[in-house]
Short mmCIF file of C-alpha atoms and ligand atoms in Angstrom, two decimals:
data_model
loop_
_atom_site.label_atom_id
_atom_site.label_comp_id
_atom_site.label_asym_id
_atom_site.label_seq_id
_atom_site.Cartn_x
_atom_site.Cartn_y
_atom_site.Cartn_z
CA MET A 1 -49.94 6.01 48.69
CA ILE A 2 -53.30 7.51 49.54
CA LEU A 3 -55.16 5.37 52.07
CA PRO A 4 -58.95 5.29 52.41
CA ILE A 5 -60.21 7.37 55.34
CA VAL A 6 -62.47 5.47 57.70
CA ALA A 7 -65.95 7.00 57.95
CA TYR A 8 -68.08 7.70 61.00
CA GLY A 9 -69.67 4.52 62.34
CA ASP A 10 -66.60 2.30 62.01
CA PRO A 11 -65.79 0.72 65.40
CA VAL A 12 -62.07 1.56 65.04
CA LEU A 13 -62.97 5.23 65.64
CA LYS A 14 -64.40 4.32 69.07
CA LYS A 15 -61.39 2.31 70.27
CA LYS A 16 -58.78 3.53 72.71
CA ALA A 17 -55.61 3.19 70.65
CA VAL A 18 -52.46 1.41 71.88
CA GLU A 19 -48.86 2.64 72.11
CA ILE A 20 -46.26 1.60 69.55
CA ASP A 21 -42.48 1.25 69.64
CA LYS A 22 -39.78 1.71 67.02
CA ASP A 23 -40.17 -1.90 65.84
CA TYR A 24 -43.65 -1.17 64.51
CA PRO A 25 -43.64 -2.61 60.96
CA LYS A 26 -42.96 -0.16 58.10
CA LEU A 27 -43.54 2.86 60.32
CA GLU A 28 -41.71 5.29 58.05
CA GLU A 29 -43.81 4.24 55.07
CA LEU A 30 -46.99 4.43 57.12
CA ILE A 31 -46.21 8.00 58.23
CA ALA A 32 -45.44 9.05 54.62
CA ASN A 33 -48.73 7.49 53.45
CA MET A 34 -50.65 9.24 56.22
CA TYR A 35 -49.23 12.65 55.21
CA GLU A 36 -50.12 11.96 51.58
CA THR A 37 -53.63 10.92 52.63
CA MET A 38 -54.11 14.02 54.80
CA TYR A 39 -52.90 16.41 52.08
CA GLY A 40 -55.00 14.61 49.47
CA ALA A 41 -58.10 15.35 51.55
CA TYR A 42 -57.05 18.94 52.43
CA GLY A 43 -56.96 18.07 56.13
CA VAL A 44 -54.96 19.79 58.88
CA GLY A 45 -54.69 16.65 61.00
CA LEU A 46 -55.03 12.89 60.67
CA ALA A 47 -54.98 10.22 63.38
CA ALA A 48 -54.06 6.57 62.79
CA PRO A 49 -57.56 5.26 63.71
CA GLN A 50 -58.87 7.28 60.76
CA ILE A 51 -56.96 4.99 58.40
CA GLY A 52 -58.09 1.95 60.37
CA LEU A 53 -55.19 1.49 62.80
CA ALA A 54 -55.89 1.76 66.54
CA ILE A 55 -52.38 2.98 67.40
CA ARG A 56 -51.37 6.13 69.27
CA MET A 57 -50.11 8.30 66.46
CA PHE A 58 -51.34 11.40 64.63
CA LEU A 59 -50.08 14.08 62.29
CA VAL A 60 -50.77 17.80 62.23
CA ASP A 61 -50.01 20.39 59.55
CA THR A 62 -51.80 23.68 60.10
CA GLU A 63 -50.50 25.39 56.94
CA PRO A 64 -53.97 25.70 55.29
CA PHE A 65 -55.11 27.89 58.21
CA ALA A 66 -52.38 30.43 57.38
CA GLU A 67 -54.48 31.54 54.37
CA ASP A 68 -57.23 32.73 56.71
CA GLU A 69 -57.04 36.50 56.90
CA SER A 70 -58.52 36.70 60.39
CA PHE A 71 -55.14 35.81 61.88
CA SER A 72 -52.35 38.24 62.66
CA GLU A 73 -49.15 38.02 60.62
CA GLU A 74 -47.36 36.38 63.52
CA GLU A 75 -50.10 33.78 64.03
CA ALA A 76 -50.28 33.08 60.30
CA ALA A 77 -46.51 32.52 60.17
CA GLN A 78 -46.76 30.10 63.10
CA LEU A 79 -49.64 28.18 61.50
CA LYS A 80 -47.82 28.04 58.16
CA ALA A 81 -44.75 26.45 59.71
CA PHE A 82 -46.38 23.93 62.03
CA LYS A 83 -46.02 20.35 60.85
CA LYS A 84 -45.47 17.53 63.30
CA THR A 85 -45.86 13.80 63.88
CA PHE A 86 -46.97 12.83 67.38
CA ILE A 87 -46.28 9.27 68.55
CA ASN A 88 -47.47 7.92 71.93
CA PRO A 89 -48.62 11.39 73.02
CA ILE A 90 -49.95 12.20 76.47
CA ILE A 91 -51.70 15.51 77.16
CA LEU A 92 -50.25 16.38 80.55
CA GLU A 93 -52.18 19.58 81.20
CA GLU A 94 -55.00 21.61 79.71
CA GLU A 95 -55.84 25.06 81.01
CA GLY A 96 -57.74 28.29 80.47
CA ASP A 97 -61.35 29.17 79.79
CA GLU A 98 -63.02 27.04 77.13
CA TRP A 99 -63.45 28.64 73.72
CA ALA A 100 -65.59 27.60 70.78
CA PHE A 101 -64.28 26.80 67.31
CA ASN A 102 -66.14 25.38 64.33
CA GLU A 103 -64.56 21.95 63.89
CA GLY A 104 -64.79 19.42 61.12
CA CYS A 105 -63.34 15.95 60.64
CA LEU A 106 -62.23 13.97 57.58
CA SER A 107 -64.14 10.95 58.95
CA ILE A 108 -67.34 13.01 59.20
CA PRO A 109 -67.57 14.91 55.89
CA ASP A 110 -69.83 17.95 55.57
CA VAL A 111 -70.49 18.22 59.30
CA ARG A 112 -69.11 21.27 61.11
CA GLU A 113 -70.05 22.29 64.63
CA ASP A 114 -68.76 24.56 67.36
CA VAL A 115 -66.76 22.59 69.92
CA PHE A 116 -65.60 23.96 73.27
CA ARG A 117 -62.04 23.25 74.40
CA GLN A 118 -59.49 24.76 76.75
CA PRO A 119 -56.97 26.98 74.94
CA LYS A 120 -53.64 25.82 76.38
CA ILE A 121 -52.06 22.38 76.51
CA LYS A 122 -48.86 20.73 77.64
CA ILE A 123 -48.11 17.55 75.71
CA GLN A 124 -45.49 14.83 75.89
CA TYR A 125 -44.88 12.78 72.74
CA GLN A 126 -42.27 10.94 70.74
CA ASP A 127 -41.11 12.02 67.29
CA GLU A 128 -40.40 9.71 64.31
CA ASP A 129 -37.04 8.78 65.89
CA PHE A 130 -38.72 8.02 69.23
CA ASN A 131 -37.09 10.94 71.01
CA THR A 132 -39.35 12.25 73.77
CA HIS A 133 -40.42 15.91 73.87
CA VAL A 134 -42.58 17.96 76.21
CA GLU A 135 -44.04 21.09 74.61
CA GLU A 136 -46.73 23.69 75.22
CA TYR A 137 -49.19 24.96 72.64
CA ASP A 138 -52.12 27.31 72.54
CA GLY A 139 -54.78 28.61 70.19
CA LEU A 140 -55.53 26.83 66.94
CA ILE A 141 -52.48 24.55 67.05
CA ALA A 142 -53.55 23.29 70.50
CA ARG A 143 -57.09 22.89 69.15
CA VAL A 144 -56.00 20.63 66.27
CA ILE A 145 -53.81 18.57 68.61
CA GLN A 146 -56.73 18.16 71.05
CA HIS A 147 -59.03 17.03 68.21
CA GLU A 148 -56.47 14.46 66.96
CA TYR A 149 -55.66 13.33 70.51
CA ASP A 150 -59.36 12.61 71.04
CA HIS A 151 -59.21 10.27 68.03
CA ILE A 152 -56.63 8.02 69.70
CA GLU A 153 -58.83 8.02 72.83
CA GLY A 154 -61.78 6.84 70.72
CA VAL A 155 -63.59 10.19 70.93
CA LEU A 156 -65.05 12.19 68.02
CA PHE A 157 -65.94 15.88 68.06
CA THR A 158 -69.60 14.93 67.63
CA ASP A 159 -69.41 13.13 71.00
CA LYS A 160 -68.75 16.51 72.63
CA LEU A 161 -71.92 18.20 71.34
CA SER A 162 -75.10 18.80 73.32
CA SER A 163 -77.73 16.04 73.20
CA PHE A 164 -79.92 18.46 71.23
CA LYS A 165 -77.25 18.93 68.54
CA LYS A 166 -76.58 15.20 68.48
CA ARG A 167 -80.26 14.56 67.83
CA LEU A 168 -80.28 17.04 64.96
CA LEU A 169 -77.25 15.36 63.40
CA LYS A 170 -78.42 11.77 63.83
CA GLY A 171 -79.78 11.28 60.31
CA LYS A 172 -76.78 12.91 58.68
CA LEU A 173 -74.35 10.75 60.67
CA LEU A 174 -76.30 7.62 59.79
CA ASN A 175 -76.08 8.52 56.11
CA ILE A 176 -72.31 8.99 56.40
CA SER A 177 -71.94 5.54 57.99
CA LYS A 178 -73.95 4.07 55.10
CA GLY A 179 -71.83 5.83 52.50
CA LYS A 180 -74.74 7.99 51.37
CA ILE A 181 -72.58 11.03 50.90
CA ARG A 182 -70.59 12.73 48.18
CA VAL A 183 -66.98 13.13 49.09
CA ASP A 184 -63.98 13.97 46.91
CA TYR A 185 -61.39 11.80 48.68
CA ARG A 186 -61.08 8.04 49.23
CA MET A 187 -63.20 6.73 52.10
CA ARG A 188 -64.11 3.39 53.61
CA PHE A 189 -67.67 3.08 54.91
CA PRO A 190 -68.52 0.61 57.69
CA ALA A 191 -71.92 -0.46 56.34
CA MET A 192 -70.41 -1.25 52.94
CA SER A 193 -67.39 -3.23 54.16
CA ARG A 194 -69.70 -5.43 56.26
CA LYS A 195 -71.67 -6.75 53.34
CA ARG A 196 -69.64 -8.95 51.05
ZN1 ZN B 201 -61.11 14.17 63.13
#
């Protein structure tokens, strides 16, 4: 089932999410619905707060990036194959010189800005069966993980922009929170759910 994606301005996107355990109700169904929702919106990542749940879980599938011809064959193959569910993740280390990448977010449609992040990460997480893994990633895969990880910390990519950029985007962001935007996937807008 496709779930509505929570738009910029909803307080759930600003919350620090909480850990879950294997008794979390209907977890398998929730994960399946989140994948369907992400694919339905042509996203490469989706965090639980974006469907209104402040829990520490996100999904990543970088396959759409594999179409981009700027990547080497090896990188493209890696991006094509990367699909993973991260539960209770902790970024243990981030390293390297920050690099810029033009990021977007399903909760902030039609806004894309360069965001600086470190290129390498070490992350601990649990999979769908609650087995713990520690893995290292770099490049675009690390970038998507960092973006989704920020979501469960209550941070959006727009929070990381300069105050000048933030000022320029203010009106656009306000319009998104009011639902004054055309978007071709299901969304839930904070200003609209408040008035009954
Ligand atoms: Zn996002």
